[in-house]
Coordinates of C-alpha atoms in Angstrom, one line a residue:
X1 CA 28.9 12.6 -56.3
X2 CA 28.3 14.5 -53.0
X3 CA 31.4 16.4 -51.4
X4 CA 32.9 14.2 -48.4
X5 CA 30.9 14.6 -46.0
X6 CA 33.4 15.6 -43.1
X7 CA 32.1 15.6 -39.5
X8 CA 35.7 16.1 -38.1
X9 CA 35.9 19.7 -39.3
X10 CA 34.4 20.6 -36.6
X11 CA 37.3 20.3 -34.6
X12 CA 39.8 20.9 -37.5
X13 CA 39.0 24.3 -38.8
X14 CA 37.6 25.4 -36.1
X15 CA 39.9 28.3 -35.1
X16 CA 38.5 28.7 -31.5
X17 CA 39.6 25.4 -31.0
X18 CA 43.4 25.9 -31.0
X19 CA 44.2 23.0 -28.8
X20 CA 42.6 20.5 -31.1
X21 CA 44.5 21.9 -33.8
X22 CA 47.7 21.9 -31.6
X23 CA 47.6 17.9 -30.9
X24 CA 46.8 16.7 -34.9
X25 CA 50.0 19.0 -35.7
X26 CA 51.7 17.2 -32.7
X27 CA 50.3 13.6 -34.3
X28 CA 52.2 14.3 -37.4
X29 CA 49.0 16.3 -39.4
X30 CA 50.4 18.7 -41.9
X31 CA 48.4 21.7 -43.3
X32 CA 47.0 19.7 -46.2
X33 CA 45.6 16.6 -43.6
X34 CA 43.5 19.3 -41.8
X35 CA 40.7 19.1 -44.6
X36 CA 40.6 15.5 -45.5
X37 CA 38.3 13.3 -43.9
X38 CA 40.0 11.2 -40.3
X39 CA 39.1 7.5 -40.7
X40 CA 38.6 5.7 -37.2
X41 CA 40.4 2.5 -37.7
X42 CA 39.6 0.4 -34.7
X43 CA 41.1 -3.1 -34.3
X44 CA 40.3 -6.1 -32.4
X45 CA 44.4 -7.3 -32.4
X46 CA 46.2 -8.8 -29.3
X47 CA 48.8 -11.7 -29.0
X48 CA 48.3 -14.8 -27.7
X49 CA 45.1 -15.6 -29.7
X50 CA 45.3 -16.8 -33.3
X51 CA 41.7 -15.5 -34.2
X52 CA 43.3 -11.7 -33.7
X53 CA 47.7 -11.5 -33.1
X54 CA 47.2 -10.7 -36.9
X55 CA 44.5 -8.1 -36.9
X56 CA 47.3 -5.1 -36.0
X57 CA 49.3 -5.6 -39.6
X58 CA 46.1 -6.0 -41.0
X59 CA 44.9 -2.4 -39.5
X60 CA 48.6 -0.9 -40.4
X61 CA 47.9 -2.0 -44.6
X62 CA 44.2 -0.2 -44.6
X63 CA 46.2 3.0 -42.8
X64 CA 48.5 2.9 -45.6
X65 CA 45.8 2.7 -48.4
X66 CA 43.4 5.3 -46.5
X67 CA 46.2 7.9 -46.9
X68 CA 47.0 6.6 -50.2
X69 CA 43.2 7.4 -51.1
X70 CA 43.3 10.7 -49.5
X71 CA 42.0 10.2 -46.2
X72 CA 43.7 9.8 -42.6
X73 CA 43.8 7.0 -41.3
X74 CA 43.9 7.2 -37.8
X75 CA 44.5 3.6 -35.8
X76 CA 42.8 2.6 -32.6
X77 CA 42.6 -0.7 -30.4
X78 CA 39.6 -2.2 -28.5
X79 CA 39.8 -5.7 -26.0
X80 CA 39.0 -9.0 -27.5
X81 CA 38.6 -12.4 -25.6
X82 CA 39.6 -15.7 -26.8
X83 CA 36.9 -17.8 -26.0
X84 CA 39.0 -21.0 -27.5
X85 CA 41.1 -19.7 -24.4
X86 CA 38.5 -19.3 -21.9
X87 CA 36.5 -21.7 -22.6
X88 CA 35.9 -24.1 -20.0
X89 CA 36.9 -21.7 -17.5
X90 CA 35.8 -18.9 -15.4
X91 CA 37.0 -16.6 -18.1
X92 CA 34.4 -17.3 -20.2
X93 CA 32.0 -15.5 -17.8
X94 CA 33.8 -12.4 -19.5
X95 CA 32.9 -13.7 -23.1
X96 CA 29.7 -12.3 -23.8
X97 CA 30.6 -8.9 -21.9
X98 CA 33.0 -7.9 -24.1
X99 CA 31.0 -7.7 -26.7
X100 CA 29.2 -4.6 -25.2
X101 CA 32.6 -3.5 -24.0
X102 CA 33.4 -3.4 -27.5
X103 CA 31.0 -1.4 -28.9
X104 CA 31.4 1.1 -26.0
X105 CA 34.5 1.3 -26.4
X106 CA 34.5 2.0 -30.4
X107 CA 31.8 4.2 -30.0
X108 CA 33.9 5.7 -26.9
X109 CA 36.7 6.8 -29.5
X110 CA 34.8 7.9 -32.2
X111 CA 32.4 10.6 -30.6
X112 CA 35.3 11.5 -28.8
X113 CA 37.2 12.1 -31.2
X114 CA 34.8 13.1 -33.7
X115 CA 36.3 10.9 -36.8
X116 CA 34.4 10.7 -39.7
X117 CA 34.0 7.4 -41.1
X118 CA 35.0 3.9 -39.1
X119 CA 36.5 0.8 -40.4
X120 CA 36.1 -2.5 -37.3
X121 CA 38.7 -4.6 -38.2
X122 CA 37.7 -8.0 -35.7
X123 CA 38.3 -11.1 -35.3
X124 CA 37.1 -13.9 -32.5
X125 CA 32.8 -14.3 -32.0
X126 CA 32.2 -11.0 -29.9
X127 CA 34.3 -8.5 -31.9
X128 CA 31.9 -8.6 -35.0
X129 CA 28.5 -7.9 -33.5
X130 CA 30.4 -5.5 -31.0
X131 CA 31.7 -3.5 -34.0
X132 CA 28.3 -3.6 -35.6
X133 CA 26.3 -2.3 -32.7
X134 CA 28.8 0.5 -32.4
X135 CA 28.4 1.6 -35.9
X136 CA 24.5 1.6 -35.8
X137 CA 24.9 3.9 -32.9
X138 CA 27.5 5.9 -34.1
X139 CA 25.7 5.9 -38.0
X140 CA 28.8 7.2 -39.8
X141 CA 29.9 5.7 -43.0
X142 CA 31.2 2.4 -41.4
X143 CA 32.7 -0.8 -42.8
X144 CA 33.7 -4.1 -41.0
X145 CA 36.7 -6.0 -42.0
X146 CA 37.1 -9.7 -40.8
X147 CA 40.3 -11.0 -40.5
X148 CA 39.3 -14.6 -41.7
X149 CA 39.9 -17.8 -40.4
X150 CA 42.2 -20.4 -40.0
X151 CA 43.3 -23.8 -42.2
X152 CA 43.2 -27.0 -40.4
X153 CA 45.0 -28.6 -38.5
X154 CA 46.2 -32.4 -39.8
X155 CA 46.8 -35.4 -37.9
X156 CA 47.1 -39.0 -39.2
X157 CA 45.3 -37.6 -42.8
X158 CA 42.6 -36.3 -40.8
X159 CA 41.7 -32.8 -40.8
X160 CA 41.6 -30.9 -37.4
X161 CA 39.8 -27.7 -36.0
X162 CA 39.0 -26.3 -32.2
X163 CA 36.7 -28.3 -31.6
X164 CA 38.7 -31.5 -32.4
X165 CA 40.9 -30.5 -29.6
X166 CA 37.8 -30.5 -27.2
X167 CA 36.3 -33.9 -28.6
X168 CA 40.1 -35.2 -27.5
X169 CA 39.4 -34.8 -24.4
X170 CA 36.4 -36.6 -24.2
X171 CA 37.9 -39.3 -26.0
X172 CA 41.1 -39.5 -23.6
X173 CA 38.6 -39.7 -20.6
X174 CA 36.4 -42.4 -22.0
X175 CA 39.7 -44.3 -22.6
X176 CA 39.7 -44.4 -26.6
X177 CA 42.8 -42.4 -27.2
X178 CA 46.1 -42.2 -24.8
X179 CA 47.4 -39.4 -23.7
X180 CA 50.5 -38.6 -26.5
X181 CA 47.5 -38.8 -28.7
X182 CA 45.8 -36.7 -27.3
X183 CA 48.9 -34.0 -26.7
X184 CA 49.6 -34.3 -30.6
X185 CA 46.0 -33.7 -31.5
X186 CA 46.3 -30.6 -29.3
X187 CA 49.7 -29.1 -30.8
X188 CA 47.8 -29.5 -34.6
X189 CA 44.5 -28.7 -34.2
X190 CA 45.3 -24.9 -35.0
X191 CA 48.0 -24.4 -37.5
X192 CA 47.9 -20.3 -37.3
X193 CA 46.3 -17.0 -37.8
X194 CA 42.8 -16.9 -37.7
X195 CA 39.3 -17.2 -36.2
X196 CA 38.3 -20.8 -35.8
X197 CA 37.8 -22.9 -39.5
X198 CA 34.3 -24.7 -38.9
X199 CA 30.4 -22.4 -39.7
X200 CA 31.2 -21.4 -35.5
X201 CA 30.5 -18.3 -34.0
X202 CA 33.1 -16.1 -35.7
X203 CA 32.2 -17.2 -39.4
X204 CA 28.7 -17.5 -39.2
X205 CA 28.7 -14.1 -37.9
X206 CA 31.3 -12.5 -40.5
X207 CA 29.6 -14.6 -43.3
X208 CA 25.7 -13.2 -42.1
X209 CA 27.1 -9.9 -41.4
X210 CA 29.0 -9.6 -45.2
X211 CA 25.1 -11.1 -46.4
X212 CA 23.3 -7.9 -44.4
X213 CA 25.5 -5.5 -46.1
X214 CA 28.3 -4.4 -43.8
X215 CA 31.3 -6.1 -45.4
X216 CA 32.9 -6.1 -48.5
X217 CA 31.9 -9.2 -50.6
X218 CA 34.4 -12.5 -50.0
X219 CA 35.5 -11.0 -47.1
X220 CA 34.1 -13.3 -44.7
X221 CA 35.4 -16.4 -46.8
X222 CA 39.0 -15.5 -47.6
X223 CA 41.1 -17.2 -45.2
X224 CA 43.4 -15.5 -43.0
X225 CA 46.9 -16.5 -44.5
X226 CA 45.2 -16.6 -48.1
X227 CA 47.1 -13.4 -50.0
X228 CA 44.4 -12.0 -51.1
X229 CA 43.2 -11.1 -47.4
X230 CA 46.2 -8.3 -47.9
X231 CA 44.7 -6.7 -50.7
X232 CA 41.2 -6.6 -49.2
X233 CA 42.8 -3.5 -47.3
X234 CA 43.1 -1.2 -50.9
X235 CA 39.3 -2.4 -51.6
X236 CA 38.2 -1.3 -48.1
X237 CA 40.0 2.2 -48.3
X238 CA 38.3 2.8 -51.3
X239 CA 35.1 1.7 -50.3
X240 CA 35.0 4.2 -46.9
X241 CA 36.1 6.8 -49.4
X242 CA 33.4 6.2 -51.7
X243 CA 30.4 5.9 -48.7
X244 CA 31.5 9.1 -47.4
X245 CA 31.3 10.6 -51.4
X246 CA 27.9 9.1 -51.2
X247 CA 26.8 10.0 -47.4
X248 CA 25.9 6.4 -46.8
X249 CA 25.5 5.9 -43.4
X250 CA 24.6 2.5 -41.2
X251 CA 21.1 3.2 -40.6
X252 CA 20.9 3.4 -45.0
X253 CA 22.0 0.0 -45.1
X254 CA 20.4 -1.9 -42.3
X255 CA 16.9 -2.7 -42.6
X256 CA 14.2 -6.1 -41.5
X257 CA 14.8 -7.4 -44.5
X258 CA 18.4 -6.9 -44.2
X259 CA 18.4 -8.4 -41.4
X260 CA 16.2 -11.4 -42.7
X261 CA 19.1 -11.9 -45.2
X262 CA 21.6 -12.9 -42.3
X263 CA 19.0 -14.8 -40.4
X264 CA 18.4 -16.6 -43.6
X265 CA 22.2 -17.2 -44.3
X266 CA 23.0 -18.3 -40.7
X267 CA 20.2 -21.3 -41.3
X268 CA 21.2 -22.3 -44.7
X269 CA 24.6 -23.1 -43.3
X270 CA 23.9 -24.5 -40.2
X271 CA 25.3 -21.5 -38.4
X272 CA 26.0 -20.8 -34.3
X273 CA 22.7 -20.2 -31.9
X274 CA 25.1 -17.4 -30.9
X275 CA 23.6 -15.7 -33.6
X276 CA 20.2 -15.2 -32.4
X277 CA 21.6 -12.7 -29.4
X278 CA 23.9 -10.9 -31.5
X279 CA 21.3 -10.2 -34.0
X280 CA 18.5 -9.1 -31.7
X281 CA 21.2 -7.1 -30.4
X282 CA 21.9 -5.9 -33.5
X283 CA 18.1 -4.9 -34.4
X284 CA 18.0 -3.2 -31.1
X285 CA 20.9 -1.2 -31.7
X286 CA 19.3 0.1 -34.7
X287 CA 15.2 -0.2 -33.5
X288 CA 14.3 -2.1 -35.8
X289 CA 11.4 -4.8 -34.2
X290 CA 12.9 -8.2 -35.1
X291 CA 12.0 -10.9 -32.2
X292 CA 12.7 -14.9 -31.6
X293 CA 9.2 -15.3 -33.6
X294 CA 11.1 -13.6 -36.8
X295 CA 14.2 -16.3 -36.3
X296 CA 11.7 -18.9 -36.2
X297 CA 9.7 -17.7 -39.5
X298 CA 13.1 -16.8 -41.5
X299 CA 14.0 -20.8 -40.3
X300 CA 10.7 -22.2 -41.7
X301 CA 11.1 -21.1 -44.9
X302 CA 14.9 -21.9 -45.2
X303 CA 16.5 -25.2 -46.0
X304 CA 19.8 -26.2 -44.5
X305 CA 22.1 -26.5 -47.6
X306 CA 25.4 -26.4 -46.2
X307 CA 27.5 -29.4 -44.8
X308 CA 29.5 -27.6 -42.8
X309 CA 31.4 -28.4 -39.2
X310 CA 30.1 -28.1 -36.7
X311 CA 27.4 -31.3 -37.9
X312 CA 28.9 -31.3 -41.1
X313 CA 31.7 -32.6 -42.7
X314 CA 33.5 -29.1 -44.0
X315 CA 35.2 -25.8 -42.8
X316 CA 35.3 -22.1 -44.4
X317 CA 38.1 -22.9 -46.2
X318 CA 36.2 -25.6 -48.5
X319 CA 33.4 -22.7 -48.9
X320 CA 36.4 -20.5 -50.1
X321 CA 37.0 -23.4 -53.1
X322 CA 33.8 -23.2 -54.0
X323 CA 33.2 -19.3 -54.9
X324 CA 32.7 -18.5 -51.3
X325 CA 29.8 -16.7 -49.6
X326 CA 28.8 -14.7 -52.9
X327 CA 28.6 -17.6 -54.6
X328 CA 26.0 -19.4 -52.1
X329 CA 24.1 -15.7 -51.4
X330 CA 23.6 -15.9 -55.7
X331 CA 21.9 -19.7 -55.2
X332 CA 19.7 -18.1 -52.8
X333 CA 19.0 -14.9 -54.3
X334 CA 18.1 -16.4 -57.3
X335 CA 16.1 -18.9 -55.5
X336 CA 13.9 -16.4 -53.5
X337 CA 15.3 -16.6 -50.1
X338 CA 17.0 -13.5 -50.0
X339 CA 15.7 -9.9 -50.7
X340 CA 17.9 -8.3 -53.3
X341 CA 17.2 -4.8 -53.3
X342 CA 18.9 -4.5 -49.9
X343 CA 21.9 -1.3 -49.9
X344 CA 25.4 -2.8 -49.0
X345 CA 28.4 -0.9 -48.1
X346 CA 29.4 -1.1 -51.8
X347 CA 26.6 1.3 -52.3
X348 CA 25.0 -0.9 -54.5
X349 CA 22.6 -3.6 -53.5
X350 CA 23.1 -7.1 -53.0
X351 CA 21.6 -8.1 -56.3
X352 CA 23.8 -5.8 -57.8
X353 CA 26.7 -6.9 -55.8
X354 CA 26.0 -10.5 -56.9
X355 CA 25.3 -10.3 -60.9
X356 CA 28.5 -10.9 -61.9
X357 CA 29.6 -14.1 -59.5
X358 CA 29.9 -17.3 -60.7
X359 CA 27.4 -19.5 -60.1
X360 CA 28.5 -23.0 -57.9
X361 CA 29.0 -26.4 -59.6
X362 CA 26.9 -28.7 -57.5
X363 CA 27.8 -31.3 -59.5
X364 CA 31.5 -31.0 -58.5
X365 CA 31.2 -30.9 -55.0
X366 CA 29.5 -31.6 -51.7
X367 CA 29.8 -28.8 -49.8
X368 CA 26.7 -26.8 -50.4
X369 CA 23.7 -28.6 -51.8
X370 CA 20.6 -27.5 -53.8
X371 CA 17.3 -26.8 -52.2
X372 CA 15.7 -29.8 -53.7
X373 CA 18.7 -32.2 -52.1
X374 CA 19.2 -30.5 -49.0
X375 CA 20.5 -31.5 -45.6
X376 CA 16.8 -30.6 -44.2
X377 CA 14.0 -28.3 -45.7
X378 CA 13.8 -25.7 -42.7
X379 CA 17.1 -24.3 -41.2
X380 CA 18.5 -25.6 -38.4
X381 CA 18.2 -22.2 -35.5
X382 CA 14.9 -23.4 -33.9
X383 CA 12.8 -21.3 -31.1
X384 CA 11.4 -23.5 -28.4
X385 CA 8.4 -22.4 -25.7
X386 CA 6.8 -24.6 -23.0
X387 CA 6.8 -24.5 -19.0
X388 CA 10.5 -24.8 -18.9
X389 CA 11.1 -21.7 -21.6
X390 CA 8.2 -19.5 -21.0
X391 CA 10.1 -16.8 -22.7
X392 CA 11.5 -18.9 -25.4
X393 CA 14.8 -20.9 -25.6
X394 CA 17.1 -21.7 -28.7
X395 CA 18.2 -25.3 -30.0
X396 CA 20.2 -26.3 -33.1
X397 CA 18.6 -29.1 -34.9
X398 CA 21.0 -29.8 -37.7
X399 CA 18.4 -33.5 -38.6
X400 CA 21.2 -35.8 -37.2
X401 CA 20.2 -35.9 -33.8
X402 CA 16.0 -36.4 -34.4
X403 CA 13.3 -34.7 -33.4
X404 CA 12.2 -35.7 -30.3
X405 CA 13.8 -36.3 -26.8
X406 CA 12.3 -37.4 -23.6
X407 CA 14.5 -38.4 -20.3
X408 CA 15.2 -37.9 -16.9
X409 CA 17.1 -34.7 -15.8
X410 CA 20.5 -34.7 -14.1
X411 CA 21.1 -31.5 -12.5
X412 CA 23.9 -29.2 -11.9
X413 CA 24.5 -25.8 -10.6
X414 CA 27.5 -24.8 -12.7
X415 CA 29.4 -26.1 -16.0
X416 CA 32.4 -27.0 -13.5
X417 CA 29.8 -29.4 -11.2
X418 CA 28.7 -30.3 -15.3
X419 CA 32.0 -31.0 -16.3
X420 CA 33.2 -33.3 -13.2
X421 CA 29.6 -35.4 -13.2
X422 CA 30.1 -36.6 -17.0
X423 CA 33.4 -37.1 -16.4
X424 CA 32.8 -39.2 -13.4
X425 CA 30.3 -41.5 -15.3
X426 CA 27.1 -39.8 -13.7
X427 CA 25.2 -39.0 -16.8
X428 CA 23.9 -42.0 -18.6
X429 CA 22.1 -42.7 -21.8
X430 CA 19.0 -41.1 -22.1
X431 CA 19.8 -38.6 -19.8
X432 CA 18.7 -34.4 -20.1
X433 CA 21.7 -32.8 -18.5
X434 CA 20.4 -29.7 -16.9
X435 CA 23.3 -26.6 -16.6
X436 CA 21.8 -24.0 -14.7
X437 CA 23.0 -20.4 -13.1
X438 CA 25.0 -20.0 -16.4
X439 CA 22.5 -17.2 -17.8
X440 CA 23.4 -13.7 -18.5
X441 CA 23.0 -12.7 -14.6
X442 CA 23.2 -16.1 -12.8
X443 CA 26.8 -16.9 -15.1
X444 CA 27.4 -13.7 -15.1
X445 CA 27.8 -13.4 -18.2
X446 CA 26.0 -16.3 -19.9
X447 CA 29.5 -18.7 -21.0
X448 CA 28.9 -20.9 -23.3
X449 CA 28.9 -24.7 -22.7
X450 CA 31.3 -26.3 -25.3
X451 CA 33.6 -28.2 -22.8
X452 CA 30.5 -30.1 -21.0
X453 CA 29.0 -30.9 -24.9
X454 CA 32.4 -32.3 -26.3
X455 CA 32.8 -34.4 -23.0
X456 CA 29.3 -35.6 -24.1
X457 CA 30.3 -36.5 -27.4
X458 CA 33.7 -37.9 -26.5
X459 CA 32.9 -40.7 -24.3
X460 CA 30.4 -41.6 -27.2
X461 CA 26.8 -40.1 -26.1
X462 CA 26.3 -37.8 -28.4
X463 CA 23.1 -39.6 -29.8
X464 CA 22.1 -40.6 -26.5
X465 CA 22.0 -37.6 -24.2
X466 CA 20.2 -34.3 -24.4
X467 CA 21.8 -31.1 -22.6
X468 CA 19.4 -28.0 -21.5
X469 CA 21.1 -25.0 -19.8
X470 CA 20.4 -21.1 -19.7
X471 CA 23.7 -20.0 -20.6
X472 CA 24.8 -20.6 -24.3
X473 CA 26.9 -22.9 -26.8
X474 CA 29.6 -22.3 -28.7
X475 CA 29.3 -22.0 -32.6
X476 CA 31.3 -25.6 -32.2
X477 CA 28.7 -27.3 -29.8
X478 CA 26.7 -30.2 -31.8
X479 CA 24.3 -32.6 -30.6
X480 CA 20.7 -32.6 -28.9
X481 CA 21.1 -29.3 -27.3
X482 CA 18.9 -26.2 -26.0
X483 CA 20.0 -22.8 -24.7
X484 CA 19.3 -19.8 -23.9
X485 CA 16.3 -20.7 -21.8
X486 CA 14.5 -18.0 -20.1
X487 CA 13.3 -16.9 -17.7
X488 CA 17.0 -18.0 -16.4
X489 CA 17.2 -19.3 -13.1
X490 CA 19.1 -16.5 -11.2
X491 CA 15.7 -14.6 -12.0
X492 CA 13.4 -17.6 -10.9
X493 CA 13.2 -19.3 -14.3
X494 CA 11.5 -23.0 -14.2
X495 CA 14.8 -24.0 -15.1
X496 CA 16.0 -23.0 -11.6
X497 CA 13.3 -25.4 -10.0
X498 CA 13.9 -29.0 -11.5
X499 CA 15.1 -32.0 -9.3
X500 CA 17.2 -34.8 -10.5
X501 CA 14.9 -37.5 -11.8
X502 CA 12.5 -35.0 -13.6
X503 CA 11.3 -36.0 -16.5
X504 CA 12.2 -33.6 -19.7
X505 CA 10.6 -33.8 -22.9
X506 CA 12.2 -31.8 -25.9
X507 CA 10.7 -31.5 -29.1
X508 CA 11.4 -30.1 -32.7
X509 CA 8.2 -31.3 -34.0
X510 CA 6.0 -28.2 -32.2
X511 CA 8.8 -26.7 -30.7
X512 CA 8.6 -27.1 -27.4
X513 CA 10.3 -27.9 -24.4
X514 CA 9.1 -28.9 -21.0
X515 CA 9.1 -30.5 -17.4
X516 CA 6.7 -33.0 -17.1
X517 CA 5.3 -32.2 -13.7
X518 CA 1.9 -30.5 -12.9
X519 CA 1.4 -27.0 -12.4
X520 CA 0.6 -27.8 -8.9
X521 CA 4.0 -29.1 -8.1
X522 CA 5.9 -26.4 -10.0
X523 CA 4.1 -23.6 -8.1
X524 CA 4.9 -25.6 -4.7
X525 CA 8.6 -25.5 -5.8
X526 CA 8.4 -21.8 -6.9
X527 CA 7.2 -20.8 -3.4
X528 CA 10.1 -22.2 -1.9
X529 CA 12.4 -21.3 -4.1
X530 CA 14.9 -18.2 -2.5
X531 CA 17.2 -16.3 -4.9
X532 CA 20.8 -16.9 -4.7
X533 CA 23.2 -13.5 -4.3
X534 CA 25.8 -12.7 -7.5
X535 CA 28.1 -14.2 -7.9
X536 CA 30.1 -10.5 -8.2
X537 CA 29.5 -7.5 -6.1
X538 CA 32.0 -5.2 -8.1
X539 CA 33.5 -5.1 -11.2
X540 CA 32.7 -5.3 -14.3
X541 CA 30.8 -8.5 -14.3
X542 CA 29.0 -7.0 -11.2
X543 CA 28.0 -4.3 -13.8
X544 CA 26.7 -6.8 -16.4
X545 CA 24.6 -8.3 -14.0
X546 CA 22.7 -5.7 -13.0
X547 CA 22.1 -3.8 -16.7
X548 CA 22.0 -7.0 -18.9
X549 CA 18.8 -7.9 -20.3
X550 CA 17.5 -11.7 -20.7
X551 CA 18.3 -13.6 -23.4
X552 CA 15.0 -13.4 -25.4
X553 CA 15.9 -9.4 -25.8
X554 CA 19.5 -10.5 -26.9
X555 CA 21.4 -9.5 -23.5
X556 CA 21.8 -5.7 -24.6
X557 CA 22.9 -3.6 -21.5
X558 CA 21.2 -0.1 -22.7
X559 CA 18.1 -1.2 -22.7

């Protein structure tokens, strides 16, 4: 084995840096600690959000285990945003921006302090890609540790989750439930610590990142309140020491094939459309050529085998009960869907990690199906093009929505206007709801449209109304929806030229999305269009709007 790769010795052993040594002694270092590898332990823990409120406790446990392993664990914090709390409010504009703030802040601390390695302890949606982006920029031995998902709630014998709360609002508006029942669902939807329980964005990204090789086996599927989650601290500390001894870094682990593995798992389990944005950004950080066309190629060859919420029945706690994500990866590997020779943070290949994993018992459960009985022969993530999306758009098609939708546009400039219009009965069966000027620059921040889709579902219009937007969708969204439309309205995209009454055609058969008007009419509207001013003139959202790239490029801010 190689000697520990101690990046920080530049500071601790350099006699020309007495201030650095004095500061470390003041922080509690002993003489013998000066020769140990320093491990930055970044936590996105913060109070007030169940996804993150337990992470600082995990950080403390990891620090203890690092010290036991002969390392020096040094904890620090970065920000987080609760998508569940900010959803449907102006706070959601900050969600996607938080991904890049997390990446920037972890990079800043790690570089300024010259830590040797990184363990990132993460919870809610944007935490994970933010952490991975920072790892790739730093290229020092790194592991991501996911805090796990929450248990399901329960009301009148029915399992609840975060989307149950949003859809209950639609049911109340539609008169299907009364105020008392609505409040009971809200109170019981989330019973405690952990990220939202379905195959929403947090679990999608955690699972995919484990499959990409950046988290330890089983990390993504062990629930937050399971005793085994705490025991992961010891595994993680030992694993980071091993990575230091091997001098195995993130750019040694990531590859186009390992990203394909991640996207294969996302499609197999019906994961979130946000994975497209995040893995485009991850590929950018690693200088790997991975485009929207690659997402479509992987989706085309991947069967949808997981019956998981939001479009299916089950939660991550159910996946844990049948062997977790490794059991699903083992099945995918054995059937030729994964690249088994990709390296992982265990220091072993994916195939080596899965060699002794028990196979799924398909006869005893209906959470995951064999490929011959797949819910859909191809993946749920579909990339659409047309005169409405010349640079691409992302649809989440589970097969339950049908493959073709044609209807009259009902156009809203912003989410709040759409929520009001849907609640007031402005949307009818057969309509295509258009929410625009909510893209990366126009939002700014490309907010998620879970509240309007949940209102549509709760009103019983889920199978008879489509929704398109230059914004994003929550991982909890389901129905006939198309997001990430590029170019966005703010930059002159066709979605900004639409009028209520225009006929729109969306086809998952040929992956197209078009407004059915002539090129001449579009050109005339384009000539009359005037770009609106940015919604913010200073602060983080102004900086974000000025630097963010298109959704088709992953909304990166350092291109």
